[in-house]
Short mmCIF file of C-alpha atoms and ligand atoms in Angstrom, two decimals:
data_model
loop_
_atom_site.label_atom_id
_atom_site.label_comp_id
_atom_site.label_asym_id
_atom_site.label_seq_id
_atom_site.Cartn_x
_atom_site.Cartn_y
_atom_site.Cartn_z
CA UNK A 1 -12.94 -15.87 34.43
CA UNK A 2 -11.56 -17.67 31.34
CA UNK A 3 -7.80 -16.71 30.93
CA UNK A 4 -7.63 -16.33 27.16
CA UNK A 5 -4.40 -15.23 26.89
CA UNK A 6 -3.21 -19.09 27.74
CA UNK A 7 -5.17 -20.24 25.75
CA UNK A 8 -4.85 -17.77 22.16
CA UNK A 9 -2.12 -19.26 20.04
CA UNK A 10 0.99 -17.57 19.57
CA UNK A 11 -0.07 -16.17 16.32
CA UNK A 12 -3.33 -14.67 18.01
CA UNK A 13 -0.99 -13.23 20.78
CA UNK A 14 1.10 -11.71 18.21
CA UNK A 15 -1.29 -9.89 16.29
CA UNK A 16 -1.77 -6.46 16.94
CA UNK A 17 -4.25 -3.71 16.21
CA UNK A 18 -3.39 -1.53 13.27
CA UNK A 19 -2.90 2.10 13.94
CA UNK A 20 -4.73 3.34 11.22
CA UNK A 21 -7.92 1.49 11.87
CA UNK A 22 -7.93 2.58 15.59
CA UNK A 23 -7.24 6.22 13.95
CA UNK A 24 -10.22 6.50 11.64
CA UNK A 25 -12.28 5.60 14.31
CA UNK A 26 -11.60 8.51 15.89
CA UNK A 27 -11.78 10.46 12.76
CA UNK A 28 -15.46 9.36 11.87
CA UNK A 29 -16.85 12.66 13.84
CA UNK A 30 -18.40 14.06 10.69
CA UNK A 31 -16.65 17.80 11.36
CA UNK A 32 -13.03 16.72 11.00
CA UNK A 33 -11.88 16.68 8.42
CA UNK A 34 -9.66 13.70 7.83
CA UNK A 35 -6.30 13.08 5.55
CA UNK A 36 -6.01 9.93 7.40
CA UNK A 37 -7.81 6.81 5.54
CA UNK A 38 -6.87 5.30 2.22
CA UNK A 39 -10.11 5.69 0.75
CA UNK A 40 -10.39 6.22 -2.93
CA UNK A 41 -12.93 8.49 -3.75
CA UNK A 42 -16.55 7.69 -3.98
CA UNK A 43 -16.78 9.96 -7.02
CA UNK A 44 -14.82 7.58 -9.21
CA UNK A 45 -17.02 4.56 -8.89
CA UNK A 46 -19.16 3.82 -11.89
CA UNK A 47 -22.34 3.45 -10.04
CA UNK A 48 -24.67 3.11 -13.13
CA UNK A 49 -22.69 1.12 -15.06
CA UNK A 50 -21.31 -1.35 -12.40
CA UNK A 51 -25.08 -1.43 -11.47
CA UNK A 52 -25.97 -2.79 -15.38
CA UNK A 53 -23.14 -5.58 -14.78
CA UNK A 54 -24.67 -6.80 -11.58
CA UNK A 55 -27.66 -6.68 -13.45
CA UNK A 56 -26.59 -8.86 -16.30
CA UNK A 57 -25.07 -11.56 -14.11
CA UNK A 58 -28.80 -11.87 -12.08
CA UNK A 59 -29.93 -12.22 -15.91
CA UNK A 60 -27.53 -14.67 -17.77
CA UNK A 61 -26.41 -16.62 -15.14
CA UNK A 62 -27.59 -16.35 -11.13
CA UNK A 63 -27.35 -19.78 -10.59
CA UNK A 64 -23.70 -19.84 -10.90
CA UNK A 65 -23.25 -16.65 -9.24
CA UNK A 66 -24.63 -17.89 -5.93
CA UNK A 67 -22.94 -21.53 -6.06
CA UNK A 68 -19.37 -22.07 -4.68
CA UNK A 69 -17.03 -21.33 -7.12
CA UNK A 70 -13.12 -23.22 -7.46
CA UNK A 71 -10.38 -21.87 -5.84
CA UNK A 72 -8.61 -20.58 -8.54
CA UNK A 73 -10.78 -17.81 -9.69
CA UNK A 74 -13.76 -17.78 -12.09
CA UNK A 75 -12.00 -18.48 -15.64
CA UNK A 76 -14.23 -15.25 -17.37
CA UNK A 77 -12.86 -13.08 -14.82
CA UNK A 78 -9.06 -14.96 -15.25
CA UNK A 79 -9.56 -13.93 -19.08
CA UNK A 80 -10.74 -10.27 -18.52
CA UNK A 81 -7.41 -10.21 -16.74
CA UNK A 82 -4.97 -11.75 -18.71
CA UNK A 83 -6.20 -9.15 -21.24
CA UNK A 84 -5.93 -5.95 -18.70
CA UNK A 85 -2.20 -7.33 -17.89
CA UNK A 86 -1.27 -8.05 -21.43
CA UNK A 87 -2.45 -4.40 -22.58
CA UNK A 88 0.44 -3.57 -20.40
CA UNK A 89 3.37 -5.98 -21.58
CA UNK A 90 2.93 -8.60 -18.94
CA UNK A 91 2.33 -12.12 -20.35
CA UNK A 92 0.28 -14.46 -18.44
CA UNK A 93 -1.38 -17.83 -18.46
CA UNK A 94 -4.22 -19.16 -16.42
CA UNK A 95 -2.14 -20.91 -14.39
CA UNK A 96 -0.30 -17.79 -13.58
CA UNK A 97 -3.19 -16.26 -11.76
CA UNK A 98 -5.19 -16.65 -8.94
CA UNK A 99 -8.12 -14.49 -8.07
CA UNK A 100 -8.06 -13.25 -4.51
CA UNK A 101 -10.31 -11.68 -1.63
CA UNK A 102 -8.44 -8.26 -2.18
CA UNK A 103 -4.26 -7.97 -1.87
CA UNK A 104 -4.94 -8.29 1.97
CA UNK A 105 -5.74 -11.35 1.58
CA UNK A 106 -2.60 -12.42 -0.45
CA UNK A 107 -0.55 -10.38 1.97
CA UNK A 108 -1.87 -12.97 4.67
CA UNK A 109 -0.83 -15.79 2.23
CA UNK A 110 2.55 -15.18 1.60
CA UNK A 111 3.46 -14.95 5.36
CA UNK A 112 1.68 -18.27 5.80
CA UNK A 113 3.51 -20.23 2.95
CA UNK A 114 6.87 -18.76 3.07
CA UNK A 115 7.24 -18.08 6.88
CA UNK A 116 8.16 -20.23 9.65
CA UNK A 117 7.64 -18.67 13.22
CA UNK A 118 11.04 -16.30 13.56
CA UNK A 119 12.00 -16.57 9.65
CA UNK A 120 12.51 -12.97 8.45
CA UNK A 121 11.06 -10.67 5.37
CA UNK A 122 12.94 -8.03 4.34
CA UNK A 123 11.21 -4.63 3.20
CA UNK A 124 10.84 -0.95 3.74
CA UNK A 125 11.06 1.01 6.99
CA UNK A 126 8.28 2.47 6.61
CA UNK A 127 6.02 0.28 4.92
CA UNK A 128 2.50 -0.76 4.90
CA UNK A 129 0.97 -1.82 8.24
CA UNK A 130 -0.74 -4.35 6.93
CA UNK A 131 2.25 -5.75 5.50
CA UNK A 132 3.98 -5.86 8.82
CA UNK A 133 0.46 -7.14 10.68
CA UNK A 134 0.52 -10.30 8.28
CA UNK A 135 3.86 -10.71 8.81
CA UNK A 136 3.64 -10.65 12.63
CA UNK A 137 0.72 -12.92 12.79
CA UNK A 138 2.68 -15.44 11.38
CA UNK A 139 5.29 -14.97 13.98
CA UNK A 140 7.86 -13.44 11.18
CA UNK A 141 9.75 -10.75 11.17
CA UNK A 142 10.91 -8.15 9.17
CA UNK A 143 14.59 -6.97 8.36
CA UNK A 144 14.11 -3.22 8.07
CA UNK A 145 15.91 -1.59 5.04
CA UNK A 146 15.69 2.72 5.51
CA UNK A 147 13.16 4.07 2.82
CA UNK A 148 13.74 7.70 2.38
CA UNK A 149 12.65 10.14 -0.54
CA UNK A 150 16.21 11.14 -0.61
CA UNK A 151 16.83 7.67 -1.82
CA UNK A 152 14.13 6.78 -4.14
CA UNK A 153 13.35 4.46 -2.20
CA UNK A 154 15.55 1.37 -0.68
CA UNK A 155 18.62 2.22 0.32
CA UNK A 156 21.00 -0.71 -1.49
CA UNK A 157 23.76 0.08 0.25
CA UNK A 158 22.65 -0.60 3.45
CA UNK A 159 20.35 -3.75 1.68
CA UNK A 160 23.61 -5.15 1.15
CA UNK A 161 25.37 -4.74 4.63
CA UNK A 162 22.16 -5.61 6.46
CA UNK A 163 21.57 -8.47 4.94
CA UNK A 164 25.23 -9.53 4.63
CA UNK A 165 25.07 -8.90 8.76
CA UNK A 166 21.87 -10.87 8.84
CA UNK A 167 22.74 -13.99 7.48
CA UNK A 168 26.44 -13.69 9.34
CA UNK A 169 23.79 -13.71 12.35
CA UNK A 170 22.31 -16.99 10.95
CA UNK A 171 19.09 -14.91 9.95
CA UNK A 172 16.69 -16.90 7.74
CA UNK A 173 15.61 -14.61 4.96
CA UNK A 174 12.36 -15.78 2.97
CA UNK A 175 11.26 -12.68 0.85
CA UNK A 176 11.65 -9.40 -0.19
CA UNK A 177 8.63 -7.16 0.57
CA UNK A 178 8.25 -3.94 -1.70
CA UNK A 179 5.79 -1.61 -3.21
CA UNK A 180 7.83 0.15 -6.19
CA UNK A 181 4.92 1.96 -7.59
CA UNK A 182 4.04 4.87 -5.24
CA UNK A 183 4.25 3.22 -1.66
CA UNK A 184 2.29 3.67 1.14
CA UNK A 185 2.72 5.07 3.23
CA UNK A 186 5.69 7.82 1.45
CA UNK A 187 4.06 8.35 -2.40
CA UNK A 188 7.59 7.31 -3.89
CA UNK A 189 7.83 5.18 -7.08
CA UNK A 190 11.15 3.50 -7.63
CA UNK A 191 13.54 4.23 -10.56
CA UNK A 192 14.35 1.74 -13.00
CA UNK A 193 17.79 1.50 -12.02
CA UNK A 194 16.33 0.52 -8.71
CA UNK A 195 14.03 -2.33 -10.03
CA UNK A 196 16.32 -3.95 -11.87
CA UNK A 197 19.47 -3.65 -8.54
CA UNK A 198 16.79 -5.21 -6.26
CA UNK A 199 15.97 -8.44 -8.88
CA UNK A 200 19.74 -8.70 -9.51
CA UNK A 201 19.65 -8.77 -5.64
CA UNK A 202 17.33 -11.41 -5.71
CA UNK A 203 19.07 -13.42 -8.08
CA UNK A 204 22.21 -13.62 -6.77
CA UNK A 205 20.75 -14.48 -2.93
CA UNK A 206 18.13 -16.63 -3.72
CA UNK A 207 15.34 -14.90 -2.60
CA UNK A 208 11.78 -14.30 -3.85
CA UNK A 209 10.68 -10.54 -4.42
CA UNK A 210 6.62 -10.14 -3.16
CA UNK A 211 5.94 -6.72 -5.49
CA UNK A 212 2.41 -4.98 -3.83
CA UNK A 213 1.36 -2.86 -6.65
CA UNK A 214 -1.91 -1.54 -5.34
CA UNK A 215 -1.53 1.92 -6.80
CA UNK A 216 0.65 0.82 -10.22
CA UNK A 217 -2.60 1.99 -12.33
CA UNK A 218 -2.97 5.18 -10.50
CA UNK A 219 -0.10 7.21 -12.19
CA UNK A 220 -0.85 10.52 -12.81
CA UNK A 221 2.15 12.17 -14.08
CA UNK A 222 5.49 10.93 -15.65
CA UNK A 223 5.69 7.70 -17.56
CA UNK A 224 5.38 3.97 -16.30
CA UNK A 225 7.79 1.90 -15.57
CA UNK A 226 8.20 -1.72 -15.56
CA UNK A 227 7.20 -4.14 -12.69
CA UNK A 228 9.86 -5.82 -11.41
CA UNK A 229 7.66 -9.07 -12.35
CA UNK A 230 7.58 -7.92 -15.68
CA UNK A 231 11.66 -6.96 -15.35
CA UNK A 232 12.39 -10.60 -14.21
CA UNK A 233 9.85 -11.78 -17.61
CA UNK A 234 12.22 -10.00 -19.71
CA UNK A 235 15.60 -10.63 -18.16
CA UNK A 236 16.22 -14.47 -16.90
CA UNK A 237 12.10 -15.22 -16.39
CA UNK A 238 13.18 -16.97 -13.05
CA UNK A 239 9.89 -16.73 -12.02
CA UNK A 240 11.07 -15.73 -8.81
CA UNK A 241 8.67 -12.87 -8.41
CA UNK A 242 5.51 -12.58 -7.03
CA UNK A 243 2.73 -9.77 -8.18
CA UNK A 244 -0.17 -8.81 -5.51
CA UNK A 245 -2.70 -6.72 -7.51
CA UNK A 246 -6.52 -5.30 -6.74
CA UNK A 247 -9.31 -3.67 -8.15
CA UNK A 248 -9.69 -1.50 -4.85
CA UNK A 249 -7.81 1.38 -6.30
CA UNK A 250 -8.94 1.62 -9.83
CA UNK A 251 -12.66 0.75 -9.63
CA UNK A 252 -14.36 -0.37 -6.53
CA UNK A 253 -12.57 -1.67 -2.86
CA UNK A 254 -16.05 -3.10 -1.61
CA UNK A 255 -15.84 -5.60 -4.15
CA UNK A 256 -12.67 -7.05 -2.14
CA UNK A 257 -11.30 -8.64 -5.55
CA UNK A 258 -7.62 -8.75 -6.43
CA UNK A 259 -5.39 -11.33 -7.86
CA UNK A 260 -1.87 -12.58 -7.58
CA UNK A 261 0.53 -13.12 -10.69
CA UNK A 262 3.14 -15.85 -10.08
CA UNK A 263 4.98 -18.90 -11.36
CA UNK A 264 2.51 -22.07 -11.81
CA UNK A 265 4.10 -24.27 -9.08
CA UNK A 266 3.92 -21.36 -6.49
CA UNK A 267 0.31 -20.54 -7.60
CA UNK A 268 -0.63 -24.17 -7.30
CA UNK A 269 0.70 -23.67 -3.97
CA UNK A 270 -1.23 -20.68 -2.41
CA UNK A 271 -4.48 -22.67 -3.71
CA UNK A 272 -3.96 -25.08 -0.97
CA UNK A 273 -3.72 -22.01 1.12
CA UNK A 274 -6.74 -20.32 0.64
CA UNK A 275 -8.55 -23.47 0.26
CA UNK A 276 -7.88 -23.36 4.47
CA UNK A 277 -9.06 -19.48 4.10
CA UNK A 278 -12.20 -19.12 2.06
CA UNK A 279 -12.45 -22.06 -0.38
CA UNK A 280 -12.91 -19.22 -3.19
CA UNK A 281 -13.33 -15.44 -3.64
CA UNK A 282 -16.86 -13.47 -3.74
CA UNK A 283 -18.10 -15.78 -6.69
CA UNK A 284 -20.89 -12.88 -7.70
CA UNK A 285 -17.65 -10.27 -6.97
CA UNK A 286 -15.74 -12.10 -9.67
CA UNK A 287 -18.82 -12.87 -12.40
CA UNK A 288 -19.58 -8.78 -11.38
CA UNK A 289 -16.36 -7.76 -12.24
CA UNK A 290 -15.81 -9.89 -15.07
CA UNK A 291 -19.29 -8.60 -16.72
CA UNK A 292 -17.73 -4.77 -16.14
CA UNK A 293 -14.44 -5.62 -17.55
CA UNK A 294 -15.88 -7.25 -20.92
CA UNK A 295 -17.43 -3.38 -21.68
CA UNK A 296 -13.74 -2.23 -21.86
CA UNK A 297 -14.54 1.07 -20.00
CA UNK A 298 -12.04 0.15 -17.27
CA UNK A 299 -9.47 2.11 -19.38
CA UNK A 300 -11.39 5.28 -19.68
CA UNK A 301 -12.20 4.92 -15.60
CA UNK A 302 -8.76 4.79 -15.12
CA UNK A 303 -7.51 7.75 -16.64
CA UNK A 304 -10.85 9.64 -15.04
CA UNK A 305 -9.39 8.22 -11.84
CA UNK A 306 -5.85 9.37 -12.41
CA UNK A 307 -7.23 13.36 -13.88
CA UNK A 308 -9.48 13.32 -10.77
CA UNK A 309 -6.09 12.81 -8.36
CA UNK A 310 -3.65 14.71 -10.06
CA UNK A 311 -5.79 17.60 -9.64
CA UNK A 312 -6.38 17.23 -6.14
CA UNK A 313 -2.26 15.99 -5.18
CA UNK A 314 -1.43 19.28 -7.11
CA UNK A 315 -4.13 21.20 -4.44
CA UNK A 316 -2.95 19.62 -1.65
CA UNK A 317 0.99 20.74 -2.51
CA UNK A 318 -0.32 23.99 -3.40
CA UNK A 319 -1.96 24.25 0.12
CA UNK A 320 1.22 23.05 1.85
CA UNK A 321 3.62 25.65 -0.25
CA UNK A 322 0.68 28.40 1.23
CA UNK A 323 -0.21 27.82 4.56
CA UNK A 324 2.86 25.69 6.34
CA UNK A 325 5.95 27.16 7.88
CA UNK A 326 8.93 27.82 4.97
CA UNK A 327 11.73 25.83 6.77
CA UNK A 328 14.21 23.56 5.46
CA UNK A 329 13.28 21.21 7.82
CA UNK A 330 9.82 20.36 6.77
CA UNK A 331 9.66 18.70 3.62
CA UNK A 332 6.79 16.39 1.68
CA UNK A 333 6.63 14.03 -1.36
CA UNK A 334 5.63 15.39 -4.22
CA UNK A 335 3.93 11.58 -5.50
CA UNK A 336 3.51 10.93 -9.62
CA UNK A 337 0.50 8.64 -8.46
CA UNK A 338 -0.70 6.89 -5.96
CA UNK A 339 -3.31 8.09 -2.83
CA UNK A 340 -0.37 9.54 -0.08
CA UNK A 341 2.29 12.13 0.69
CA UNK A 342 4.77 12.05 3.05
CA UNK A 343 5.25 14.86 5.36
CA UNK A 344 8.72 14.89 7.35
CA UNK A 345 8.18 17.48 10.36
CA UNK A 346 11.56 19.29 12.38
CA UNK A 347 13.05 16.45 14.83
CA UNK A 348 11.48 17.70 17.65
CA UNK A 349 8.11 17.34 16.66
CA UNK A 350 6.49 14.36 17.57
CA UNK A 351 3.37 13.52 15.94
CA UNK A 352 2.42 10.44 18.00
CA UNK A 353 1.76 13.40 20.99
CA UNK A 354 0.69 15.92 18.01
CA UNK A 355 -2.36 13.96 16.89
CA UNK A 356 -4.45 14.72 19.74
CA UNK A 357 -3.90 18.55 18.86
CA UNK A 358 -4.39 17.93 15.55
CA UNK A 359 -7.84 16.09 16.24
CA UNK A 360 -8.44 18.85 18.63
CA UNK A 361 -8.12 21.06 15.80
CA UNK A 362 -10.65 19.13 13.80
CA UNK A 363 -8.14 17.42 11.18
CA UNK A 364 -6.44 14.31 11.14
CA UNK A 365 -3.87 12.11 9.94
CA UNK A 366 -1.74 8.69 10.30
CA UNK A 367 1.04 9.01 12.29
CA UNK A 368 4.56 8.29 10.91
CA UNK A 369 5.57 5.68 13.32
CA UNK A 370 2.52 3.23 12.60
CA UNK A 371 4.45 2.26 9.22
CA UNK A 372 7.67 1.59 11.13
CA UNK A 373 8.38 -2.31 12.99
CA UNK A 374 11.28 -1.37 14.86
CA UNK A 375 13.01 2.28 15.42
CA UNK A 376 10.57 4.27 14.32
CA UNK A 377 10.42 8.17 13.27
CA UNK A 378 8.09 9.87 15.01
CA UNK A 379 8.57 13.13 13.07
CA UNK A 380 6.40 12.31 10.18
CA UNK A 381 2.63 11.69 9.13
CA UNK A 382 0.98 10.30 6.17
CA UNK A 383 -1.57 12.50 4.17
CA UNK A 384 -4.32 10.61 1.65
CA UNK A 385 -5.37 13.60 -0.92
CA UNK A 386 -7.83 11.11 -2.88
CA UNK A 387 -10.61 11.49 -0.65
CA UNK A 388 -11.46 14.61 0.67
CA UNK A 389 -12.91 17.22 -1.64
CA UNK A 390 -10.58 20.36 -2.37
CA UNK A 391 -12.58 22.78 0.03
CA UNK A 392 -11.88 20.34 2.74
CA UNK A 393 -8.25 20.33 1.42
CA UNK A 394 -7.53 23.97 1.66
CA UNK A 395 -9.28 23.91 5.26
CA UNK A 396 -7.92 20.54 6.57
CA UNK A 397 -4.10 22.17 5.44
CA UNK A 398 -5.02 25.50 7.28
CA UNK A 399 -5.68 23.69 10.59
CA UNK A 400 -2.85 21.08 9.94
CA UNK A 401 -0.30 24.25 9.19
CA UNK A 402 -1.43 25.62 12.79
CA UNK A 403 -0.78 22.84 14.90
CA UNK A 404 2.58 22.74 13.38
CA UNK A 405 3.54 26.23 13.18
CA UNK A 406 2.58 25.81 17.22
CA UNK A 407 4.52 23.07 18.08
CA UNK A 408 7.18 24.77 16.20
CA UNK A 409 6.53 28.27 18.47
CA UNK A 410 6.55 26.29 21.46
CA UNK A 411 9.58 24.44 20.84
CA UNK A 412 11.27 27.60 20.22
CA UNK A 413 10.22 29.80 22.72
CA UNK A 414 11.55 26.78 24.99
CA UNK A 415 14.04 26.98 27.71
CA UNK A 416 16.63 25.43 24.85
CA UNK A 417 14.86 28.46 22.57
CA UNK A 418 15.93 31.12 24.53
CA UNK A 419 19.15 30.30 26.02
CA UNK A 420 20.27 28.91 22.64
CA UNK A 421 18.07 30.59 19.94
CA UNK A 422 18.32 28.52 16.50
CA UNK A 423 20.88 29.67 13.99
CA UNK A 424 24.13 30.16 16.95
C1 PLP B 1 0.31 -1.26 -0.20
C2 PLP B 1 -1.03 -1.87 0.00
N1 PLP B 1 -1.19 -3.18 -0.17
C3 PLP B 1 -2.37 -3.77 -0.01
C4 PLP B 1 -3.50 -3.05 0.36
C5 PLP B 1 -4.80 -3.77 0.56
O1 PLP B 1 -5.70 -3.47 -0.45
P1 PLP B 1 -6.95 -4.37 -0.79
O2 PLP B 1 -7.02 -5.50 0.16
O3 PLP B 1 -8.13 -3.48 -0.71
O4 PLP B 1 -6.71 -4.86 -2.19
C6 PLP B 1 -3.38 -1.67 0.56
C7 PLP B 1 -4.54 -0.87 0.98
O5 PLP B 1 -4.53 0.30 1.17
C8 PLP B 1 -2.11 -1.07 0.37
O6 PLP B 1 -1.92 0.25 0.54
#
């Protein structure tokens, strides 16, 4: 038999399965109900008229929609988006964009241009997996910085000592990794204050920010805030940060479009990237898009989207307030946007070992630790309230509050429970 693992490269070795896929395969067994996927909800897509786009581009011009296209992204589509970004204060050129295969996609790019094998990334603990699986692939690794909901979000102080420790250690730093607008996996969106501290950061230590703003659209409540690309436009326009956006959360994911916003010279770089990659995105995708985008209904999608999700977040926390234990120990994010809460469980609970109850139970979720590189928690789980309907909500919390209010019986009616009940 072939030994692969000789002959896989490093990288391949490196690479490991993500958690949440593995999950929701699990999960597919059409009577659980699941909280663990990302998946916006099917409801929101604009079937008809995204089906009248397509339709349009198969008129005007097919020809062009099923040749290769260039690198840098189809220039209708480039337009459509300089205007979406411009309707919210950020200025672009062409040559600030480049149209990608999704934000995955330009999460595997930035490891690949910025990272030599055992450089380091700083960002969130937790954070997006697939952050930390492009990262890893690429033989980086990540300086974690504690994320908390007590903190909205990074902690600064310890940004400071950890990296001051870091580079005492002869660390090489590339980037910054953050998503300030509702992360996943916790729901929190960072304060201004805290956007502006982490570009000063940046600024004074040389270091490029990569901003993931999947979910920056998908506000529901409060009022938005600035990017930090937009923050580092209006303060010294250093050009030092780099913006990963998609379509996948405010119109459709199975188009796998999304597009990066960066300085010229960096965006001329990551076209020699992806020429290795893909040579160009979906070129139908893009002409698709660009034909829904001209009709201007995005807007009006958007703010369906966001109704649609504030209703069903505000379920989901009513749920919780009903049905789980009232302790001060088990707390969750209360998100202004986004697809995810955050639930923090009592110490002892460990929901790594509690999933397998919880499937048993017929509902699911991701499990705290997946978001975590190093040191992770393993008393909290991540809860998607976009997709499932809000029957399923009310049931999927019922079962959920069961398997918790019994690990929380069991624990106490342990040997530690009765020799030392809680509260002595
Ligand atoms: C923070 C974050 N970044 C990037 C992505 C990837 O999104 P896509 O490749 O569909 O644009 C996701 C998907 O859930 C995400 O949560």
């Amino acid at each position: 038999m072939l030994n692969l693992e000789s002959i896989y490269s490093k990288n391949a070795n490196n690479m490991r399965k993500s958690v949440i896929r593995e999950l929701l395969k699990l999960t597919q067994q059409p009577e659980i109900i699941s909280f663990a996927g990302g998946l916006p909800a099917p409801d929101t897509f604009p079937v008809e008229e995204l089906r009248a786009a397509a339709n349009r581009v198969f008129d005007t011009n097919p020809k062009k929609a099923l040749q290769y296209g260039t690198t840098e992204g189809d220039l209708d589509l480039k337009a459509e988006l300089i205007k979406f970004e411009e309707r919210q204060g950020v200025k672009l050129g062409p040559d600030n964009l480049l149209v990608v295969s999704a934000s995955q996609q330009a999460l595997d790019m930035m490891p690949k241009l910025f990272l030599d094998p055992g450089d380091y990334v700083i960002a969130g603990s937790p954070t997006y997996v697939g952050a930390i699986q492009a990262i890893q692939s690429y033989q980086g690794r990540v300086l974690g910085i504690p994320f908390s909901p007590e903190n909205d979000g990074f902690d600064l102080v310890e940004l400071e000592k950890r990296y001051a420790r870091a580079k005492r250690d002869g660390k090489r730093i590339k980037y910054i990794y953050v998503i300030p607008d509702f992360q996943n996996p916790t729901g929190i969106c960072w304060s201004l204050e805290k956007r502006k501290a982490l570009l000063e950061f940046s600024y004074r230590n040389d270091l490029l920010i990569v901003e993931d703003s999947p979910y920056r659209e998908v506000r529901f409540l409060g009022e938005t805030l600035p990017s930090i690309y937009q923050l580092d436009q209006q303060a010294e326009n250093r050009g030092t940060v780099i913006n990963l956006k998609t379509f996948s959360k405010i119109l459709v994911p199975g188009a796998r479009v999304g597009w990066i916003m960066a300085r010229p010279d960096i965006i001329a770089k990551l076209v020699i990237a992806k020429q290795a990659m893909d040579l160009c995105t979906n070129v139908f995708s893009q002409m698709w898009l660009a034909e829904y985008l001209k009709t201007g209904k995005i807007y009006d999608l958007i703010k369906h989207t966001c109704d649609n999700y504030r209703e069903k977040r505000n379920y989901m926390v009513e749920m919780l307030e009903k049905y789980m234990p009232k302790r001060f120990d088990l707390t969750w994010t209360k998100p202004e946007g986004g697809l995810f809460l955050w639930i923090s469980l009592p110490k002892y609970i460990d929901t790594d070992a509690m999933i397998h109850k919880a499937v048993a139970e017929k509902v699911a979720y991701v499990v705290g630790s997946a978001f975590y590189f190093d040191e992770p928690e393993h008393n909290c789980m991540r809860l998607n309230f976009s997709y499932a309907n809000k029957e399923q909500i009310e049931v999927g919390i019922q079962r959920l509050a069961k398997v918790v209010a019994a690990e929380i019986a069991a624990h106490d009616a342990g040997p530690r429970g009765q020799t030392h009940p809680e509260g002595l």
